[in-house]
Amino acid sequence: MLGQNKSMIPMPISITHPLVRSAYLKRSETVDHRHEDVLVLETYTHADNSDDCGFDSYLVDLLTDLEDLKSQAERRVGAIDRVDISRH
């Protein structure tokens, strides 16, 4: 579990999913100065997979599996408050 250190370095997490390039846990401070443990999923770039509106269809697959990915991470590090997805 994350400690109370505000300046904690993001912690890499091993996540198994074909769309996830890397994952890490970071601590984020909310507007009301509470702390959230955030799972950040960095995805692979799929530039050839977007429609005219800029929607990336691979995200549907990722969102479908999101609860399982969160569970994978929580088994390793404990409770997670939020999941952020970052495309690279």
Short mmCIF file of N, CA and C in Angstrom, two decimals:
data_model
loop_
_atom_site.label_atom_id
_atom_site.label_comp_id
_atom_site.label_asym_id
_atom_site.label_seq_id
_atom_site.Cartn_x
_atom_site.Cartn_y
_atom_site.Cartn_z
N MET A 1 0.84 -1.17 0.00
CA MET A 1 0.00 0.00 0.00
C MET A 1 0.89 1.24 0.00
N LEU A 2 0.36 2.32 -0.50
CA LEU A 2 1.12 3.55 -0.53
C LEU A 2 1.18 4.16 0.86
N GLY A 3 2.32 4.75 1.18
CA GLY A 3 2.48 5.44 2.44
C GLY A 3 1.89 6.84 2.39
N GLN A 4 2.14 7.63 3.40
CA GLN A 4 1.59 8.98 3.47
C GLN A 4 2.49 10.03 2.83
N ASN A 5 3.59 9.63 2.23
CA ASN A 5 4.53 10.56 1.62
C ASN A 5 3.92 11.18 0.36
N LYS A 6 3.74 12.53 0.37
CA LYS A 6 3.13 13.22 -0.75
C LYS A 6 3.99 13.17 -2.01
N SER A 7 5.28 13.07 -1.85
CA SER A 7 6.17 13.13 -3.01
C SER A 7 6.56 11.73 -3.48
N MET A 8 5.75 10.75 -3.20
CA MET A 8 6.07 9.38 -3.58
C MET A 8 6.22 9.24 -5.09
N ILE A 9 7.23 8.52 -5.50
CA ILE A 9 7.48 8.24 -6.92
C ILE A 9 6.45 7.22 -7.39
N PRO A 10 5.90 7.41 -8.59
CA PRO A 10 4.94 6.42 -9.12
C PRO A 10 5.53 5.02 -9.09
N MET A 11 4.71 4.05 -8.71
CA MET A 11 5.16 2.67 -8.56
C MET A 11 4.69 1.84 -9.75
N PRO A 12 5.62 1.27 -10.54
CA PRO A 12 5.23 0.41 -11.66
C PRO A 12 4.45 -0.80 -11.17
N ILE A 13 3.48 -1.21 -11.96
CA ILE A 13 2.66 -2.39 -11.65
C ILE A 13 2.63 -3.27 -12.89
N SER A 14 2.78 -4.56 -12.69
CA SER A 14 2.72 -5.50 -13.80
C SER A 14 1.26 -5.81 -14.11
N ILE A 15 0.79 -5.35 -15.27
CA ILE A 15 -0.58 -5.59 -15.73
C ILE A 15 -0.48 -6.38 -17.04
N THR A 16 -1.28 -7.42 -17.15
CA THR A 16 -1.27 -8.24 -18.36
C THR A 16 -2.51 -7.92 -19.20
N HIS A 17 -2.28 -7.23 -20.31
CA HIS A 17 -3.36 -6.92 -21.25
C HIS A 17 -2.71 -6.48 -22.55
N PRO A 18 -3.22 -6.95 -23.70
CA PRO A 18 -2.58 -6.63 -24.98
C PRO A 18 -2.62 -5.15 -25.35
N LEU A 19 -3.49 -4.37 -24.74
CA LEU A 19 -3.57 -2.95 -25.07
C LEU A 19 -2.81 -2.06 -24.10
N VAL A 20 -2.30 -2.63 -23.01
CA VAL A 20 -1.61 -1.83 -21.98
C VAL A 20 -0.11 -1.95 -22.16
N ARG A 21 0.51 -0.81 -22.45
CA ARG A 21 1.97 -0.76 -22.60
C ARG A 21 2.65 -0.79 -21.25
N SER A 22 2.13 0.01 -20.31
CA SER A 22 2.68 0.03 -18.96
C SER A 22 1.60 0.53 -18.00
N ALA A 23 1.83 0.26 -16.73
CA ALA A 23 0.89 0.69 -15.70
C ALA A 23 1.69 1.09 -14.47
N TYR A 24 1.17 2.07 -13.75
CA TYR A 24 1.81 2.46 -12.50
C TYR A 24 0.77 3.06 -11.56
N LEU A 25 1.13 3.08 -10.29
CA LEU A 25 0.27 3.64 -9.26
C LEU A 25 0.87 4.96 -8.81
N LYS A 26 0.03 5.97 -8.73
CA LYS A 26 0.51 7.26 -8.24
C LYS A 26 -0.48 7.79 -7.21
N ARG A 27 -0.02 8.68 -6.38
CA ARG A 27 -0.88 9.32 -5.39
C ARG A 27 -1.20 10.71 -5.91
N SER A 28 -2.49 11.03 -5.92
CA SER A 28 -2.96 12.31 -6.41
C SER A 28 -3.67 13.03 -5.28
N GLU A 29 -3.51 14.34 -5.22
CA GLU A 29 -4.21 15.12 -4.19
C GLU A 29 -5.46 15.73 -4.80
N THR A 30 -6.60 15.60 -4.11
CA THR A 30 -7.86 16.13 -4.60
C THR A 30 -7.98 17.61 -4.23
N VAL A 31 -9.01 18.25 -4.74
CA VAL A 31 -9.25 19.67 -4.47
C VAL A 31 -9.41 19.91 -2.97
N ASP A 32 -10.03 18.98 -2.27
CA ASP A 32 -10.22 19.15 -0.83
C ASP A 32 -9.08 18.55 -0.01
N HIS A 33 -7.91 18.39 -0.63
CA HIS A 33 -6.65 17.97 0.00
C HIS A 33 -6.66 16.55 0.54
N ARG A 34 -7.56 15.71 0.02
CA ARG A 34 -7.49 14.29 0.31
C ARG A 34 -6.56 13.64 -0.71
N HIS A 35 -6.16 12.43 -0.43
CA HIS A 35 -5.28 11.71 -1.35
C HIS A 35 -6.05 10.58 -2.01
N GLU A 36 -5.77 10.39 -3.29
CA GLU A 36 -6.34 9.28 -4.05
C GLU A 36 -5.20 8.44 -4.60
N ASP A 37 -5.35 7.14 -4.53
CA ASP A 37 -4.41 6.23 -5.17
C ASP A 37 -4.95 5.96 -6.57
N VAL A 38 -4.17 6.33 -7.59
CA VAL A 38 -4.62 6.30 -8.97
C VAL A 38 -3.81 5.28 -9.76
N LEU A 39 -4.53 4.37 -10.42
CA LEU A 39 -3.89 3.44 -11.35
C LEU A 39 -3.86 4.11 -12.71
N VAL A 40 -2.67 4.30 -13.27
CA VAL A 40 -2.51 4.91 -14.58
C VAL A 40 -2.15 3.81 -15.57
N LEU A 41 -2.99 3.67 -16.60
CA LEU A 41 -2.74 2.70 -17.67
C LEU A 41 -2.29 3.44 -18.91
N GLU A 42 -1.08 3.16 -19.36
CA GLU A 42 -0.58 3.75 -20.59
C GLU A 42 -0.80 2.74 -21.71
N THR A 43 -1.52 3.17 -22.74
CA THR A 43 -1.87 2.27 -23.84
C THR A 43 -0.92 2.48 -25.01
N TYR A 44 -0.94 1.54 -25.91
CA TYR A 44 -0.20 1.68 -27.15
C TYR A 44 -0.94 2.65 -28.06
N THR A 45 -0.23 3.34 -28.93
CA THR A 45 -0.85 4.23 -29.91
C THR A 45 -1.48 3.40 -31.01
N HIS A 46 -2.71 3.70 -31.36
CA HIS A 46 -3.42 3.00 -32.42
C HIS A 46 -3.95 4.03 -33.41
N ALA A 47 -3.05 4.77 -34.01
CA ALA A 47 -3.44 5.88 -34.90
C ALA A 47 -4.29 5.43 -36.07
N ASP A 48 -4.11 4.21 -36.52
CA ASP A 48 -4.86 3.73 -37.68
C ASP A 48 -6.23 3.16 -37.30
N ASN A 49 -6.61 3.29 -36.04
CA ASN A 49 -7.82 2.65 -35.56
C ASN A 49 -8.87 3.66 -35.08
N SER A 50 -8.81 4.90 -35.56
CA SER A 50 -9.79 5.89 -35.11
C SER A 50 -10.74 6.22 -36.24
N ASP A 51 -11.96 6.60 -35.87
CA ASP A 51 -12.95 6.94 -36.89
C ASP A 51 -12.89 8.44 -37.20
N ASP A 52 -13.84 8.94 -37.96
CA ASP A 52 -13.83 10.34 -38.37
C ASP A 52 -13.98 11.31 -37.20
N CYS A 53 -14.55 10.86 -36.11
CA CYS A 53 -14.76 11.72 -34.93
C CYS A 53 -13.58 11.65 -33.98
N GLY A 54 -12.56 10.87 -34.29
CA GLY A 54 -11.40 10.75 -33.43
C GLY A 54 -11.56 9.69 -32.35
N PHE A 55 -12.63 8.89 -32.39
CA PHE A 55 -12.84 7.84 -31.39
C PHE A 55 -11.98 6.64 -31.73
N ASP A 56 -11.25 6.16 -30.78
CA ASP A 56 -10.40 4.99 -30.97
C ASP A 56 -11.18 3.75 -30.55
N SER A 57 -11.50 2.89 -31.50
CA SER A 57 -12.33 1.72 -31.22
C SER A 57 -11.67 0.74 -30.26
N TYR A 58 -10.33 0.73 -30.19
CA TYR A 58 -9.67 -0.17 -29.26
C TYR A 58 -10.01 0.17 -27.82
N LEU A 59 -10.42 1.41 -27.56
CA LEU A 59 -10.77 1.80 -26.19
C LEU A 59 -11.97 1.03 -25.68
N VAL A 60 -12.87 0.62 -26.56
CA VAL A 60 -14.02 -0.18 -26.14
C VAL A 60 -13.53 -1.48 -25.50
N ASP A 61 -12.54 -2.12 -26.13
CA ASP A 61 -11.97 -3.35 -25.57
C ASP A 61 -11.33 -3.09 -24.22
N LEU A 62 -10.59 -2.00 -24.12
CA LEU A 62 -9.93 -1.67 -22.87
C LEU A 62 -10.94 -1.36 -21.78
N LEU A 63 -11.96 -0.59 -22.09
CA LEU A 63 -12.97 -0.25 -21.09
C LEU A 63 -13.76 -1.48 -20.65
N THR A 64 -13.98 -2.41 -21.56
CA THR A 64 -14.67 -3.65 -21.20
C THR A 64 -13.88 -4.43 -20.16
N ASP A 65 -12.55 -4.39 -20.26
CA ASP A 65 -11.68 -5.14 -19.36
C ASP A 65 -11.21 -4.32 -18.15
N LEU A 66 -11.68 -3.10 -18.03
CA LEU A 66 -11.15 -2.19 -17.01
C LEU A 66 -11.30 -2.72 -15.58
N GLU A 67 -12.44 -3.29 -15.25
CA GLU A 67 -12.64 -3.80 -13.89
C GLU A 67 -11.66 -4.92 -13.57
N ASP A 68 -11.40 -5.79 -14.54
CA ASP A 68 -10.43 -6.87 -14.34
C ASP A 68 -9.02 -6.30 -14.16
N LEU A 69 -8.66 -5.29 -14.95
CA LEU A 69 -7.34 -4.67 -14.81
C LEU A 69 -7.18 -4.02 -13.44
N LYS A 70 -8.23 -3.36 -12.98
CA LYS A 70 -8.20 -2.74 -11.65
C LYS A 70 -8.03 -3.82 -10.58
N SER A 71 -8.74 -4.92 -10.73
CA SER A 71 -8.62 -6.03 -9.77
C SER A 71 -7.21 -6.62 -9.75
N GLN A 72 -6.60 -6.76 -10.94
CA GLN A 72 -5.21 -7.24 -11.02
C GLN A 72 -4.30 -6.35 -10.19
N ALA A 73 -4.46 -5.05 -10.36
CA ALA A 73 -3.61 -4.10 -9.64
C ALA A 73 -3.90 -4.12 -8.14
N GLU A 74 -5.17 -4.19 -7.76
CA GLU A 74 -5.53 -4.17 -6.34
C GLU A 74 -5.01 -5.40 -5.61
N ARG A 75 -4.91 -6.54 -6.29
CA ARG A 75 -4.32 -7.73 -5.66
C ARG A 75 -2.86 -7.50 -5.31
N ARG A 76 -2.21 -6.61 -6.05
CA ARG A 76 -0.78 -6.36 -5.81
C ARG A 76 -0.54 -5.21 -4.83
N VAL A 77 -1.38 -4.18 -4.86
CA VAL A 77 -1.07 -2.97 -4.09
C VAL A 77 -2.16 -2.51 -3.14
N GLY A 78 -3.32 -3.14 -3.15
CA GLY A 78 -4.41 -2.70 -2.28
C GLY A 78 -5.40 -1.83 -3.03
N ALA A 79 -6.26 -1.16 -2.28
CA ALA A 79 -7.37 -0.39 -2.86
C ALA A 79 -6.89 0.73 -3.79
N ILE A 80 -7.62 0.89 -4.88
CA ILE A 80 -7.35 1.95 -5.86
C ILE A 80 -8.61 2.81 -5.96
N ASP A 81 -8.42 4.12 -5.89
CA ASP A 81 -9.55 5.04 -5.91
C ASP A 81 -10.03 5.38 -7.31
N ARG A 82 -9.11 5.40 -8.26
CA ARG A 82 -9.46 5.88 -9.61
C ARG A 82 -8.50 5.25 -10.62
N VAL A 83 -8.97 5.15 -11.88
CA VAL A 83 -8.13 4.65 -12.97
C VAL A 83 -8.07 5.73 -14.04
N ASP A 84 -6.87 6.10 -14.45
CA ASP A 84 -6.66 7.04 -15.55
C ASP A 84 -6.08 6.26 -16.73
N ILE A 85 -6.52 6.60 -17.94
CA ILE A 85 -5.99 5.97 -19.14
C ILE A 85 -5.24 7.04 -19.95
N SER A 86 -4.02 6.72 -20.29
CA SER A 86 -3.17 7.65 -21.04
C SER A 86 -2.72 6.96 -22.33
N ARG A 87 -2.95 7.62 -23.45
CA ARG A 87 -2.55 7.04 -24.74
C ARG A 87 -1.17 7.57 -25.14
N HIS A 88 -0.29 6.65 -25.51
CA HIS A 88 1.07 7.03 -25.93
C HIS A 88 1.39 6.41 -27.24
#
